[in-house]
Coordinates of C-alpha atoms in Angstrom, one line a residue:
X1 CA -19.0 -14.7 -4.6
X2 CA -16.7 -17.5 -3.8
X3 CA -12.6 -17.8 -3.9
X4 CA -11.7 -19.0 -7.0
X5 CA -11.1 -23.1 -6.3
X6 CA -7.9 -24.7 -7.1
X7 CA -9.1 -26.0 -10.6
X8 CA -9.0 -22.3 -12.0
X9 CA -6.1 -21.2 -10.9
X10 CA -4.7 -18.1 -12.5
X11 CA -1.4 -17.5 -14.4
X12 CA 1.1 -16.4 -11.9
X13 CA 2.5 -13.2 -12.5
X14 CA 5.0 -11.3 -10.8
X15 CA 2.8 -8.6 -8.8
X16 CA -0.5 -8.8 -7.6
X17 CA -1.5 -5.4 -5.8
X18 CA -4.9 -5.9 -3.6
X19 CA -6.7 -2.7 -2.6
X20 CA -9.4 0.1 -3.3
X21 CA -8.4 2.6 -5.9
X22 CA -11.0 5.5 -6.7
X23 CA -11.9 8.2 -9.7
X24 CA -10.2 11.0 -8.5
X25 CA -11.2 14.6 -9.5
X26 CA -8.2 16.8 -10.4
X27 CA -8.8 20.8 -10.4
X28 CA -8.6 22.6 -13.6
X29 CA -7.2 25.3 -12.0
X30 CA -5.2 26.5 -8.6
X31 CA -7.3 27.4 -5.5
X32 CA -9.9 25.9 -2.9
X33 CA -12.2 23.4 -3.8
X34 CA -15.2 26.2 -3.5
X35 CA -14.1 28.2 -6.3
X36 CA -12.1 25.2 -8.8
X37 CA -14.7 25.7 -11.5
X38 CA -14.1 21.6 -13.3
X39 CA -11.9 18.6 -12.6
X40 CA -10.9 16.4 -15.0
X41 CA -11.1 12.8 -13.9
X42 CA -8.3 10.3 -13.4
X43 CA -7.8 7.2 -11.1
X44 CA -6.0 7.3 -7.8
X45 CA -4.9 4.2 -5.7
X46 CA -1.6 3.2 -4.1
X47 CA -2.0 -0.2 -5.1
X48 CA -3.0 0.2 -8.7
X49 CA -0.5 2.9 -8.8
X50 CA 1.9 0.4 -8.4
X51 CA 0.8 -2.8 -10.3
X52 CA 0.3 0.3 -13.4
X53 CA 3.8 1.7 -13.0
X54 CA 5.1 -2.3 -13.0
X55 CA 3.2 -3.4 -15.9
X56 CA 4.1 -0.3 -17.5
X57 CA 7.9 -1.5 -17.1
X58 CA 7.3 -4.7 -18.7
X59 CA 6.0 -6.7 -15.6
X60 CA 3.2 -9.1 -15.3
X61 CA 0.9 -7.6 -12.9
X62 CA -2.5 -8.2 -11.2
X63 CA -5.6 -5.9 -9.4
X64 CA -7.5 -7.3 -6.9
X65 CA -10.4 -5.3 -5.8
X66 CA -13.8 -4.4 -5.8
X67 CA -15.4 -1.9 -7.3
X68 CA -18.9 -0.8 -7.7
X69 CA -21.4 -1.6 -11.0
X70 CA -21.5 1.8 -12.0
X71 CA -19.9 4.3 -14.8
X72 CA -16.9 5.1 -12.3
X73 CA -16.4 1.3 -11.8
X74 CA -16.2 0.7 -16.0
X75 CA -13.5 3.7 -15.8
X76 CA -11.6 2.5 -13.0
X77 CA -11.3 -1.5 -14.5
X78 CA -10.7 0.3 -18.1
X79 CA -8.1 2.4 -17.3
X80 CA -6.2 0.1 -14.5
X81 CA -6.5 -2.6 -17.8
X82 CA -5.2 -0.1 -20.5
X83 CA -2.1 -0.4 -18.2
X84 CA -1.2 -4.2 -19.3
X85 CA -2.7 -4.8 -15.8
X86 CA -4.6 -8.4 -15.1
X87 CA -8.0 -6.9 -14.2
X88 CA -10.1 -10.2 -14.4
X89 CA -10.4 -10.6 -10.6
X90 CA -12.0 -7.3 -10.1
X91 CA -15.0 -8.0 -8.8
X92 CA -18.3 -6.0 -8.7
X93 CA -20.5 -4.9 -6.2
X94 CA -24.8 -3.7 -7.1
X95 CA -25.4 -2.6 -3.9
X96 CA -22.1 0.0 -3.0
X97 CA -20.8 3.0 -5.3
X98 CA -17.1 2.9 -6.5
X99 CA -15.5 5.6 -4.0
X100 CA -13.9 9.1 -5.3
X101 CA -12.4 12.0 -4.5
X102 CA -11.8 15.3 -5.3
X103 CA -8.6 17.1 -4.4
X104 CA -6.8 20.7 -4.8
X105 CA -3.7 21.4 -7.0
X106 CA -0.3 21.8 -5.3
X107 CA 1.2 19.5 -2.6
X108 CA -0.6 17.6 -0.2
X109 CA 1.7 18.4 2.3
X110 CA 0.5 22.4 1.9
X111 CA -1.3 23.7 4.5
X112 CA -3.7 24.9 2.2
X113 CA -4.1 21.5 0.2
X114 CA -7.8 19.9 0.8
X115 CA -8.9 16.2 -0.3
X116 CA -12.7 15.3 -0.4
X117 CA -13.3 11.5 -0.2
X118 CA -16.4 10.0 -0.9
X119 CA -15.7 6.3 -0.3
X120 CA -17.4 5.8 3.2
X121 CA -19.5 2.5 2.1
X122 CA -17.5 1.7 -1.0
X123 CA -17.7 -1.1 -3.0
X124 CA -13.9 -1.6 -1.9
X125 CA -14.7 -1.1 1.4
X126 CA -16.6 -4.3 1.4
X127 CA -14.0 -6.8 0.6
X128 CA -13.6 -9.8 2.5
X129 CA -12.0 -13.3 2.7
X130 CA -15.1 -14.8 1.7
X131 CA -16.0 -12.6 -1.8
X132 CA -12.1 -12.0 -2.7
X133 CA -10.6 -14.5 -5.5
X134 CA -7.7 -15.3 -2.9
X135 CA -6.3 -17.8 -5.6
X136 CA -5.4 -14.8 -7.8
X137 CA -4.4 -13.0 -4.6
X138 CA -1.9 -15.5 -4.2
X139 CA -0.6 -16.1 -7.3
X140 CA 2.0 -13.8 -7.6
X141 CA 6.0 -13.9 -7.1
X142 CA 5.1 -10.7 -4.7
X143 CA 1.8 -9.2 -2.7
X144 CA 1.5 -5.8 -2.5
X145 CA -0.6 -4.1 0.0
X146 CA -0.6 -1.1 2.0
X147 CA -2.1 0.0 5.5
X148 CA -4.8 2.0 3.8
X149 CA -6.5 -1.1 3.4
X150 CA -6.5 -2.7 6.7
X151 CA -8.3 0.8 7.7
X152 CA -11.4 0.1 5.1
X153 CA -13.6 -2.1 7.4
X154 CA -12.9 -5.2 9.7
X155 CA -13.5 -7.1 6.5
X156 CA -11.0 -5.6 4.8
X157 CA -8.2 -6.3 7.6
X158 CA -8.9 -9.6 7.9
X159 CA -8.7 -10.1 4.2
X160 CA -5.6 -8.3 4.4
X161 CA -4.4 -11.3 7.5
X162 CA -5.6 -14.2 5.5
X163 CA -3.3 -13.3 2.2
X164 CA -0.6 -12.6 4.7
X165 CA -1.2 -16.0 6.6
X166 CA 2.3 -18.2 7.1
X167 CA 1.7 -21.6 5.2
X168 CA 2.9 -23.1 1.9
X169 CA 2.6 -20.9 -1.6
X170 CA 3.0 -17.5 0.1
X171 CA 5.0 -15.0 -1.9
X172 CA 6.7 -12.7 -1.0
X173 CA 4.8 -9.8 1.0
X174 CA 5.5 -6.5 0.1
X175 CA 3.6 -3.4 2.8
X176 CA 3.5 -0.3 2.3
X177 CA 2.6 1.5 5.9
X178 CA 0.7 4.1 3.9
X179 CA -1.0 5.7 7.2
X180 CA -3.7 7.9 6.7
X181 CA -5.1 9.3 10.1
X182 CA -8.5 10.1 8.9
X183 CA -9.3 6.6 7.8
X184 CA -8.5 5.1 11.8
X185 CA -11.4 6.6 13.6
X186 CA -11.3 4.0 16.6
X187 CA -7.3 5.0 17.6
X188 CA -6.1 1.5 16.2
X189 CA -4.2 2.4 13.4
X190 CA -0.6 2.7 15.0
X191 CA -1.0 -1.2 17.0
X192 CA -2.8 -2.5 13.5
X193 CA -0.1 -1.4 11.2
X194 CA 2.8 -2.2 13.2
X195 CA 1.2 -6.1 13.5
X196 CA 0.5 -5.7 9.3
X197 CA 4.5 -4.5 9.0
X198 CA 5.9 -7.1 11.2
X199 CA 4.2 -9.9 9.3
X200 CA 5.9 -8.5 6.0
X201 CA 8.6 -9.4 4.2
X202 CA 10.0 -6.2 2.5
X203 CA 8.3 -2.9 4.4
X204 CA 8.1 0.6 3.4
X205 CA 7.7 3.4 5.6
X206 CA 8.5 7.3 5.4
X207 CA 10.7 8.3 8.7
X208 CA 8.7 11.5 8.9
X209 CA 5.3 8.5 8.7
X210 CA 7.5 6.4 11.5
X211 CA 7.4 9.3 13.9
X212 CA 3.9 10.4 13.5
X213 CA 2.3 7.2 13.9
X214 CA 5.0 5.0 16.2
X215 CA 6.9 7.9 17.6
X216 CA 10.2 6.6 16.7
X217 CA 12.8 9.1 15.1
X218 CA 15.4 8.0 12.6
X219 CA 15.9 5.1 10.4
X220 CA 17.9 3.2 12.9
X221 CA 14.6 3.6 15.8
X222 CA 12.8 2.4 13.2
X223 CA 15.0 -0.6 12.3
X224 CA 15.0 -1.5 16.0
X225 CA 11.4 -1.3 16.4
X226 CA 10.9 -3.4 13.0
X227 CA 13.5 -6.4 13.2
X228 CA 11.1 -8.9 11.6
X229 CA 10.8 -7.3 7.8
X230 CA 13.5 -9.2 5.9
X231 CA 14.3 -5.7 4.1
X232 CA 13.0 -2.2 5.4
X233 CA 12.9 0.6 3.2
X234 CA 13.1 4.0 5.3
X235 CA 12.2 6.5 2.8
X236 CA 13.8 10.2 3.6
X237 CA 12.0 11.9 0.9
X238 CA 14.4 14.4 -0.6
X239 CA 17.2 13.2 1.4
X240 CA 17.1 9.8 0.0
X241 CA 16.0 6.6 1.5
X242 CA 17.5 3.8 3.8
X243 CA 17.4 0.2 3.2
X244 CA 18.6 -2.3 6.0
X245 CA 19.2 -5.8 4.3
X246 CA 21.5 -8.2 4.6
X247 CA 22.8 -7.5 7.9
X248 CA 23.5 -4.5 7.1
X249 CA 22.1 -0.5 5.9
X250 CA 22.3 1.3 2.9
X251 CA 21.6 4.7 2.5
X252 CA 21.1 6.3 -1.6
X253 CA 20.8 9.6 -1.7
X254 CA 17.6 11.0 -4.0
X255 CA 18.6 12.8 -7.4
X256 CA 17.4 16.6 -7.8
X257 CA 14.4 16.9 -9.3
X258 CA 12.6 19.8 -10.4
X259 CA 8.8 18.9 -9.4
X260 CA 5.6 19.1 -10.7
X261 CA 3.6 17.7 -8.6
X262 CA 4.3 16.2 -5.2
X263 CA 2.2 12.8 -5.8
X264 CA 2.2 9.7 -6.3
X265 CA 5.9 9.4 -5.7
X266 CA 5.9 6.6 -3.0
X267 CA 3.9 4.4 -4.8
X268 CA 5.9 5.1 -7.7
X269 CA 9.3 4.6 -5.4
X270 CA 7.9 1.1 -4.2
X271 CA 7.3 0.3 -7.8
X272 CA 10.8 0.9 -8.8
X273 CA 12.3 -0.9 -5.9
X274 CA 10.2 -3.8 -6.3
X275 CA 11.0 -4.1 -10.2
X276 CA 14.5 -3.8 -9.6
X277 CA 14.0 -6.8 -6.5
X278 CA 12.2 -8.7 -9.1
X279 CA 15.1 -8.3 -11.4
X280 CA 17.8 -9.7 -8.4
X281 CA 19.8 -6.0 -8.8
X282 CA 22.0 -5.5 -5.7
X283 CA 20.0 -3.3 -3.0
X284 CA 22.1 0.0 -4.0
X285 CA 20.0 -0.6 -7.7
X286 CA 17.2 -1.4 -6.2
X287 CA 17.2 2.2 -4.2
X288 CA 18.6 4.1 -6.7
X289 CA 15.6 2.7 -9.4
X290 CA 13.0 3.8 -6.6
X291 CA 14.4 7.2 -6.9
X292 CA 14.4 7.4 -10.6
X293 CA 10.6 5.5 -11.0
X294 CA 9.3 8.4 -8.5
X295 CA 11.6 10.8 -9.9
X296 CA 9.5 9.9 -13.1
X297 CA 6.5 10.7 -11.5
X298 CA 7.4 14.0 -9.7
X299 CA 7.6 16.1 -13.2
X300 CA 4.2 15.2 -14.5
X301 CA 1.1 16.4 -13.0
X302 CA -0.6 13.4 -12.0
X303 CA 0.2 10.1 -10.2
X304 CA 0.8 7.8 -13.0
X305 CA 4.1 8.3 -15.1
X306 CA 5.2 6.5 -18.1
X307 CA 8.7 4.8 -16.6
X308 CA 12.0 5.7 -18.3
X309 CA 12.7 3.0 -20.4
X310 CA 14.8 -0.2 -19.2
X311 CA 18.3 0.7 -20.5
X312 CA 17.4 4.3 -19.6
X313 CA 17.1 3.7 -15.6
X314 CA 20.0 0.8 -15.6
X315 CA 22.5 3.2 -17.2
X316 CA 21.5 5.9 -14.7
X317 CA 21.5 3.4 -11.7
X318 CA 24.8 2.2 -12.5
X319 CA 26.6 5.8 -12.3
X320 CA 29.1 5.9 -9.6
X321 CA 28.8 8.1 -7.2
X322 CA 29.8 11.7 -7.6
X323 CA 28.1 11.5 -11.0
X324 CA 24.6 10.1 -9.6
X325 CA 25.4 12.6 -6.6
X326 CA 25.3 15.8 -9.7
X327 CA 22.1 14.2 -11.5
X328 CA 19.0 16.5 -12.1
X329 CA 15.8 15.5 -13.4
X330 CA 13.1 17.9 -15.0
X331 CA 10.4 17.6 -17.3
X332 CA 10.4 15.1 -20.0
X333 CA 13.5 13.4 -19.3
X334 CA 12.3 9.4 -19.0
X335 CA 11.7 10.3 -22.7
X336 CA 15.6 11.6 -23.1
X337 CA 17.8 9.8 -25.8
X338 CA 21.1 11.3 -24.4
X339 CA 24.0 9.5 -22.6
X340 CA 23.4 9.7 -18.8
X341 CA 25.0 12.2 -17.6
X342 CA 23.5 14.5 -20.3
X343 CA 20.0 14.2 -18.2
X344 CA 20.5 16.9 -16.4
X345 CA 18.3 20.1 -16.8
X346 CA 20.3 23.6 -16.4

């Protein structure tokens, strides 16, 4: 199939995400993968993660992607949709599956924490320039991507190059490094994503992902390293995160929160950020509603949350700083009704 042509062009909206997301199989119950007994099924994808989360905040957002003619496909387009999400650009694929995976409970950074993919082939996997409606890729006020993927297939990366091509209509490019060592068989993965986050405008990265993949320690290596990126967001997990723009860096601390589960929480951080760019808040409110959208996420079991509501995450934003400094988060608090500083959990 085609790109779109410039007499259908879609409504522009103010995110369009492009990537694979998959049906992801969550256990019913601690323990290895060998002795889990049932999953229940959910969706997993940074991208759609993100373009859920910002249509779930009121924003106007678009999937891009591919995804296999097959039960998993209907579920993935379905649920992405039920979202507010602009699904009509999802294209699907006959001849490849819709990729999933099945994963353990607890943190992925555990030791004992295992992840089965099954997306080698993936309808996803086969995206290219020529069978992606880059029209609706474009029309956005930002593009969201992510490193994972440029690591699909060559197709994939140079999809990934053409939406991020310099000419006239570009928005704004939002990448998310997102490595993920077992997707870069060939060794490529640290030169690839570096050219990807160069060619960005506004670039996240974790420090601890900075050192593992380019070697470079500290928000300030990494700034030197990454000059290019209008803004660079240097996330510190729960030490907070950096931002350098403007000329300048800002560091916001992250609020205590009592955790659930330890994922989705960067894709729910970018999402926050990116609706409080949208929204022209100074870059403190921008950080500081990162914090709060994966805060959101953090203490409920999966990787979608429903966001605090608007007035909720502006009033916390806006605390000064000793107050925002004493801030806890647990359970059921996007849902709380009391003043700000009455959020905390004991």
């Amino acid at each position: 199939m085609t790109a779109t042509g410039p007499c259908n062009a879609p409504d522009v909206v103010d995110v369009v995400a492009l990537g694979e997301s998959m049906v992801a199989f969550l256990p019913s119950r601690p323990g290895r993968l060998a002795d889990v007994p049932s999953f229940d099924r959910a969706i997993g994808g940074a991208e759609s993660n993100v373009v859920c989360a910002l249509a779930a905040a009121g924003h106007p957002a678009r999937w891009v992607s591919r995804v296999g003619a097959d039960g998993f496909g209907d579920h993935l387009v379905e649920t992405v949709g039920s979202y507010g999400v602009d699904v009509t650009s999802v294209r699907r694929d006959a001849g490849r599956p819709t990729g999933v995976y099945f994963r353990t409970a607890g943190d992925r950074a555990a030791d004992d924490h295992e992840v089965a993919y099954y997306r080698a082939g993936s309808a996803a996997s086969a995206m290219s320039a020529g069978n992606t409606d880059l029209a609706a890729v474009r029309a956005g006020r930002v593009l969201h991507l992510t490193g994972i993927t440029a690591a699909l297939s060559d197709d994939c990366l140079g999809l990934l190059r053409e939406a991020m091509a310099p000419g006239p209509g570009r928005p704004l490019i939002s990448f998310d490094v997102n490595h993920r060592p077992g997707l870069w068989q060939d060794g490529a993965g640290p030169r690839v994503l570096r050219e990807l986050a160069r060619g960005a405008d506004l670039v996240f990265v974790g420090e601890d992902e900075a050192e593992q993949v380019w070697d470079l320690q500290g928000a300030d290596a990494v700034r030197a390293a990454f000059p290019d990126p209008e803004v660079l967001v240097v996330k510190q997990g729960a030490r907070g995160a950096t931002v350098f723009a403007e000329g300048s860096a800002h560091h916001v601390p992250a609020p205590w929160v009592d955790v659930v589960a330890a994922v989705g929480a960067g894709d729910a951080f970018a999402a926050g950020f990116l609706s409080a760019t949208l929204r022209g808040l100074p870059v403190r409110e921008r950080l500081r509603h990162g914090h709060l959208m994966a805060a959101a996420t953090l203490t409920v079991p999966g990787d979608l949350a429903v966001p605090p509501p608007r007035d909720l995450a502006d009033r916390l934003a806006a605390l000064d700083e000793e107050t925002w400094g004493t801030l806890r988060l647990g359970p059921g608090w996007t849902e709380a009704a009391q003043a700000p500083e009455e959020v905390r959990t004991p």
